Amino acid sequence: MVQSLNLSGIVNVFRAIRNARLIMPHMVVDVESLDIIWLSDIRQIDFVKLKEQGVRVMAFDKDNCLTAPYVNHVPESFESSWKLCKDTFGHDRVIIVSNSAGTADDANHQQISCLKCLAIISSNVEKSLGVNVLRHTLKKPAGGQALLQRFENIAKPHQIAMVGDRLLTDVLFGNLNGTITILTRRIISDKGDNQMAAMIRRFEHRLLDALQSRRVQAPNVNEEQHD
């Protein structure tokens, strides 16, 4: 499976050029900065503390954030942290927001569950990860309304945390929609990774370092980011 061209990503890059804060995460996966909360991967995310601070929903990118690229299960070393996340927030308040599952790249949405009568036919991703995959027609960083509407009766945007490995998709997606954003800087595996995505990710890391050196701050989560 491969991802098609992300036109919304290209368009939204220009929004980030106008406002660099939109691609600055609130938390970052690394261990070297004293100026921002730095993690290393999802194992170092304090899910209990996030909930205590008011987070009600956890949204995750899949490839190279939660799983290896195009793999449907978390690495064995992540299993206890993933279980803790689901136990802390509840399986129905943890969701996958991926550009490779639940979009047109996922042929006929076959990786996500669909409703037939009163029964849910679980997909491979959902069966393996134990949470739902968000169905969305627009690729990140577009399409945030699908996530907000999914949880509109449960959480306000600032009570949702978006976790991902990409600045120009995951972080921009979250910041455009007023969520807390967490960047996992350390990837899980380069095996099977989309070559273009890998190249852009390396650029994003350099960009993040430059923004950090300039003391660029992530937007306040209660700010409206829409044009």
Tab-separated table of C-alpha atoms in Angstrom:
chain	number	residue	atom	x	y	z
A	1	MET	CA	0.000	0.000	0.000
A	2	VAL	CA	1.282	3.488	-0.846
A	3	GLN	CA	-0.027	6.932	-0.151
A	4	SER	CA	-1.094	9.165	-3.012
A	5	LEU	CA	-0.114	12.802	-3.434
A	6	ASN	CA	-1.263	14.879	-0.480
A	7	LEU	CA	-2.579	18.038	-2.136
A	8	SER	CA	-4.013	19.405	1.102
A	9	GLY	CA	-0.572	19.100	2.644
A	10	ILE	CA	0.947	21.146	-0.160
A	11	VAL	CA	-1.727	23.836	0.141
A	12	ASN	CA	-1.438	24.081	3.912
A	13	VAL	CA	2.333	24.470	3.776
A	14	PHE	CA	1.655	28.040	2.695
A	15	ARG	CA	-0.379	28.609	5.846
A	16	ALA	CA	2.585	27.410	7.866
A	17	ILE	CA	4.888	29.766	5.972
A	18	ARG	CA	2.666	32.666	7.015
A	19	ASN	CA	2.443	31.472	10.606
A	20	ALA	CA	5.292	29.233	11.787
A	21	ARG	CA	3.575	28.661	15.127
A	22	LEU	CA	1.163	26.337	13.338
A	23	ILE	CA	3.878	23.715	12.902
A	24	MET	CA	5.341	24.055	16.391
A	25	PRO	CA	4.199	21.188	18.629
A	26	HIS	CA	3.338	21.609	22.282
A	27	MET	CA	5.410	18.524	23.160
A	28	VAL	CA	8.241	16.907	21.203
A	29	VAL	CA	9.795	13.464	21.232
A	30	ASP	CA	13.459	14.071	22.008
A	31	VAL	CA	15.605	14.384	25.115
A	32	GLU	CA	17.878	17.343	24.554
A	33	SER	CA	15.895	20.536	25.131
A	34	LEU	CA	15.233	22.361	28.354
A	35	ASP	CA	12.878	24.875	26.767
A	36	ILE	CA	10.039	22.615	25.734
A	37	ILE	CA	8.671	19.331	27.021
A	38	TRP	CA	10.722	16.705	25.176
A	39	LEU	CA	9.803	13.042	25.084
A	40	SER	CA	11.392	10.134	23.184
A	41	ASP	CA	8.451	8.083	21.881
A	42	ILE	CA	4.964	7.194	23.044
A	43	ARG	CA	6.433	5.215	25.944
A	44	GLN	CA	7.476	8.476	27.569
A	45	ILE	CA	4.098	10.174	27.209
A	46	ASP	CA	2.538	10.522	30.644
A	47	PHE	CA	-1.023	9.591	29.751
A	48	VAL	CA	-2.233	9.790	33.335
A	49	LYS	CA	-0.872	13.324	33.691
A	50	LEU	CA	-2.427	14.388	30.386
A	51	LYS	CA	-5.801	13.200	31.618
A	52	GLU	CA	-5.323	14.985	34.930
A	53	GLN	CA	-4.578	18.158	32.965
A	54	GLY	CA	-7.894	17.920	31.154
A	55	VAL	CA	-7.208	15.858	28.032
A	56	ARG	CA	-10.193	13.650	27.265
A	57	VAL	CA	-9.337	12.205	23.846
A	58	MET	CA	-6.072	10.857	22.391
A	59	ALA	CA	-5.708	10.868	18.595
A	60	PHE	CA	-2.741	9.093	16.998
A	61	ASP	CA	-1.166	8.981	13.595
A	62	LYS	CA	-0.365	5.368	12.761
A	63	ASP	CA	2.689	4.865	10.541
A	64	ASN	CA	6.003	5.523	12.298
A	65	CYS	CA	4.268	6.970	15.306
A	66	LEU	CA	2.333	4.045	16.705
A	67	THR	CA	3.334	1.242	14.319
A	68	ALA	CA	5.991	0.581	11.713
A	69	PRO	CA	4.953	1.809	8.238
A	70	TYR	CA	1.888	-0.059	6.935
A	71	VAL	CA	2.012	-2.509	9.854
A	72	ASN	CA	-1.165	-2.998	11.865
A	73	HIS	CA	0.274	-3.717	15.304
A	74	VAL	CA	2.362	-1.743	17.762
A	75	PRO	CA	5.930	-2.919	18.430
A	76	GLU	CA	6.206	-5.281	21.380
A	77	SER	CA	8.133	-2.636	23.304
A	78	PHE	CA	5.164	-0.260	22.977
A	79	GLU	CA	2.474	-2.681	24.125
A	80	SER	CA	2.389	-1.721	27.806
A	81	SER	CA	2.276	2.012	27.044
A	82	TRP	CA	-0.415	1.516	24.424
A	83	LYS	CA	-2.469	-0.496	26.915
A	84	LEU	CA	-1.983	2.214	29.538
A	85	CYS	CA	-3.240	4.837	27.099
A	86	LYS	CA	-6.389	2.853	26.328
A	87	ASP	CA	-6.968	2.008	29.980
A	88	THR	CA	-6.516	5.642	31.009
A	89	PHE	CA	-8.811	7.247	28.454
A	90	GLY	CA	-11.019	4.338	27.446
A	91	HIS	CA	-10.904	2.573	24.081
A	92	ASP	CA	-13.700	4.756	22.730
A	93	ARG	CA	-11.688	7.923	23.415
A	94	VAL	CA	-8.529	6.813	21.636
A	95	ILE	CA	-8.615	6.999	17.841
A	96	ILE	CA	-6.333	6.566	14.832
A	97	VAL	CA	-6.170	9.495	12.391
A	98	SER	CA	-4.058	8.224	9.517
A	99	ASN	CA	-3.497	9.138	5.892
A	100	SER	CA	-2.943	5.458	5.069
A	101	ALA	CA	-6.028	4.029	6.791
A	102	GLY	CA	-9.487	5.522	6.633
A	103	THR	CA	-8.908	7.685	3.547
A	104	ALA	CA	-9.131	7.050	-0.196
A	105	ASP	CA	-5.668	5.468	0.019
A	106	ASP	CA	-7.321	2.721	2.032
A	107	ALA	CA	-9.090	1.039	-0.900
A	108	ASN	CA	-12.846	1.326	-0.376
A	109	HIS	CA	-12.082	2.029	3.298
A	110	GLN	CA	-11.481	-1.697	3.777
A	111	GLN	CA	-9.101	-1.112	6.701
A	112	ILE	CA	-11.769	0.562	8.794
A	113	SER	CA	-14.872	-0.917	10.321
A	114	CYS	CA	-18.312	-0.339	8.792
A	115	LEU	CA	-21.760	-0.747	10.247
A	116	LYS	CA	-24.047	-3.535	8.989
A	117	CYS	CA	-27.330	-3.718	10.864
A	118	LEU	CA	-26.229	-3.550	14.518
A	119	ALA	CA	-22.862	-5.273	14.078
A	120	ILE	CA	-19.481	-3.659	13.508
A	121	ILE	CA	-17.176	-5.453	11.091
A	122	SER	CA	-13.771	-4.703	12.533
A	123	SER	CA	-10.862	-4.003	10.268
A	124	ASN	CA	-7.392	-5.453	10.644
A	125	VAL	CA	-6.136	-2.163	12.048
A	126	GLU	CA	-8.924	-1.828	14.564
A	127	LYS	CA	-8.726	-5.465	15.607
A	128	SER	CA	-5.011	-5.231	16.168
A	129	LEU	CA	-4.887	-1.841	17.873
A	130	GLY	CA	-8.158	-2.153	19.749
A	131	VAL	CA	-9.435	1.330	18.858
A	132	ASN	CA	-11.384	2.921	16.038
A	133	VAL	CA	-9.928	4.407	12.869
A	134	LEU	CA	-11.375	7.774	11.874
A	135	ARG	CA	-12.991	7.771	8.439
A	136	HIS	CA	-12.060	11.016	6.710
A	137	THR	CA	-12.215	12.100	3.077
A	138	LEU	CA	-9.538	14.803	3.313
A	139	LYS	CA	-5.948	14.004	4.172
A	140	LYS	CA	-4.140	15.631	7.064
A	141	PRO	CA	-3.498	18.449	7.640
A	142	ALA	CA	-6.990	19.042	6.201
A	143	GLY	CA	-10.099	17.299	7.461
A	144	GLY	CA	-9.944	18.269	11.103
A	145	GLN	CA	-13.699	18.722	11.362
A	146	ALA	CA	-14.136	14.959	11.064
A	147	LEU	CA	-12.184	14.499	14.299
A	148	LEU	CA	-13.843	17.380	16.134
A	149	GLN	CA	-17.329	16.242	15.138
A	150	ARG	CA	-16.576	12.681	16.197
A	151	PHE	CA	-16.011	13.845	19.777
A	152	GLU	CA	-18.068	17.052	19.894
A	153	ASN	CA	-20.228	15.727	22.738
A	154	ILE	CA	-17.213	14.519	24.707
A	155	ALA	CA	-14.373	16.979	24.290
A	156	LYS	CA	-13.631	20.509	23.172
A	157	PRO	CA	-10.697	20.875	20.745
A	158	HIS	CA	-8.263	21.815	23.519
A	159	GLN	CA	-9.201	18.598	25.338
A	160	ILE	CA	-7.937	16.477	22.435
A	161	ALA	CA	-4.253	15.556	22.060
A	162	MET	CA	-2.960	14.748	18.561
A	163	VAL	CA	0.178	12.577	18.462
A	164	GLY	CA	2.205	12.093	15.288
A	165	ASP	CA	5.643	12.020	13.690
A	166	ARG	CA	5.151	14.763	11.074
A	167	LEU	CA	5.160	18.538	11.460
A	168	LEU	CA	3.446	19.367	8.174
A	169	THR	CA	0.673	16.815	8.560
A	170	ASP	CA	0.059	15.728	12.166
A	171	VAL	CA	1.179	18.830	14.071
A	172	LEU	CA	-0.270	21.250	11.543
A	173	PHE	CA	-3.522	19.253	11.557
A	174	GLY	CA	-3.753	19.463	15.332
A	175	ASN	CA	-2.793	23.120	15.616
A	176	LEU	CA	-5.186	24.188	12.868
A	177	ASN	CA	-7.975	22.666	14.923
A	178	GLY	CA	-6.980	23.875	18.375
A	179	THR	CA	-5.791	20.576	19.851
A	180	ILE	CA	-2.727	19.805	21.929
A	181	THR	CA	0.002	18.507	19.599
A	182	ILE	CA	2.694	15.963	20.453
A	183	LEU	CA	5.471	15.159	17.980
A	184	THR	CA	7.195	11.772	18.104
A	185	ARG	CA	10.556	12.652	16.638
A	186	ARG	CA	12.061	9.157	16.798
A	187	ILE	CA	10.569	6.960	14.084
A	188	ILE	CA	9.820	3.292	14.647
A	189	SER	CA	11.305	1.888	11.433
A	190	ASP	CA	12.528	3.098	8.062
A	191	LYS	CA	11.623	-0.265	6.509
A	192	GLY	CA	8.726	0.242	4.132
A	193	ASP	CA	8.625	3.963	4.813
A	194	ASN	CA	7.366	6.232	2.050
A	195	GLN	CA	10.545	7.717	0.548
A	196	MET	CA	9.041	11.148	-0.006
A	197	ALA	CA	7.651	11.203	3.522
A	198	ALA	CA	11.046	10.210	4.917
A	199	MET	CA	12.756	13.000	2.993
A	200	ILE	CA	10.224	15.585	4.130
A	201	ARG	CA	10.490	14.360	7.723
A	202	ARG	CA	14.247	14.995	7.711
A	203	PHE	CA	13.565	18.521	6.453
A	204	GLU	CA	10.939	18.966	9.158
A	205	HIS	CA	13.422	18.015	11.861
A	206	ARG	CA	15.848	20.656	10.643
A	207	LEU	CA	13.011	23.148	10.478
A	208	LEU	CA	11.951	22.287	14.013
A	209	ASP	CA	15.485	22.867	15.276
A	210	ALA	CA	15.535	26.269	13.573
A	211	LEU	CA	12.172	27.267	15.023
A	212	GLN	CA	13.221	26.071	18.457
A	213	SER	CA	16.399	28.161	18.286
A	214	ARG	CA	14.234	31.191	17.487
A	215	ARG	CA	11.986	30.477	20.472
A	216	VAL	CA	8.910	30.012	18.300
A	217	GLN	CA	6.057	28.826	20.506
A	218	ALA	CA	3.164	26.527	19.710
A	219	PRO	CA	-0.198	28.298	19.497
A	220	ASN	CA	-2.412	28.476	22.533
A	221	VAL	CA	-4.833	25.595	22.334
A	222	ASN	CA	-7.827	27.884	22.771
A	223	GLU	CA	-6.852	30.080	19.819
A	224	GLU	CA	-8.893	29.872	16.615
A	225	GLN	CA	-6.458	28.968	13.835
A	226	HIS	CA	-8.839	28.954	10.894
A	227	ASP	CA	-8.486	31.625	8.242
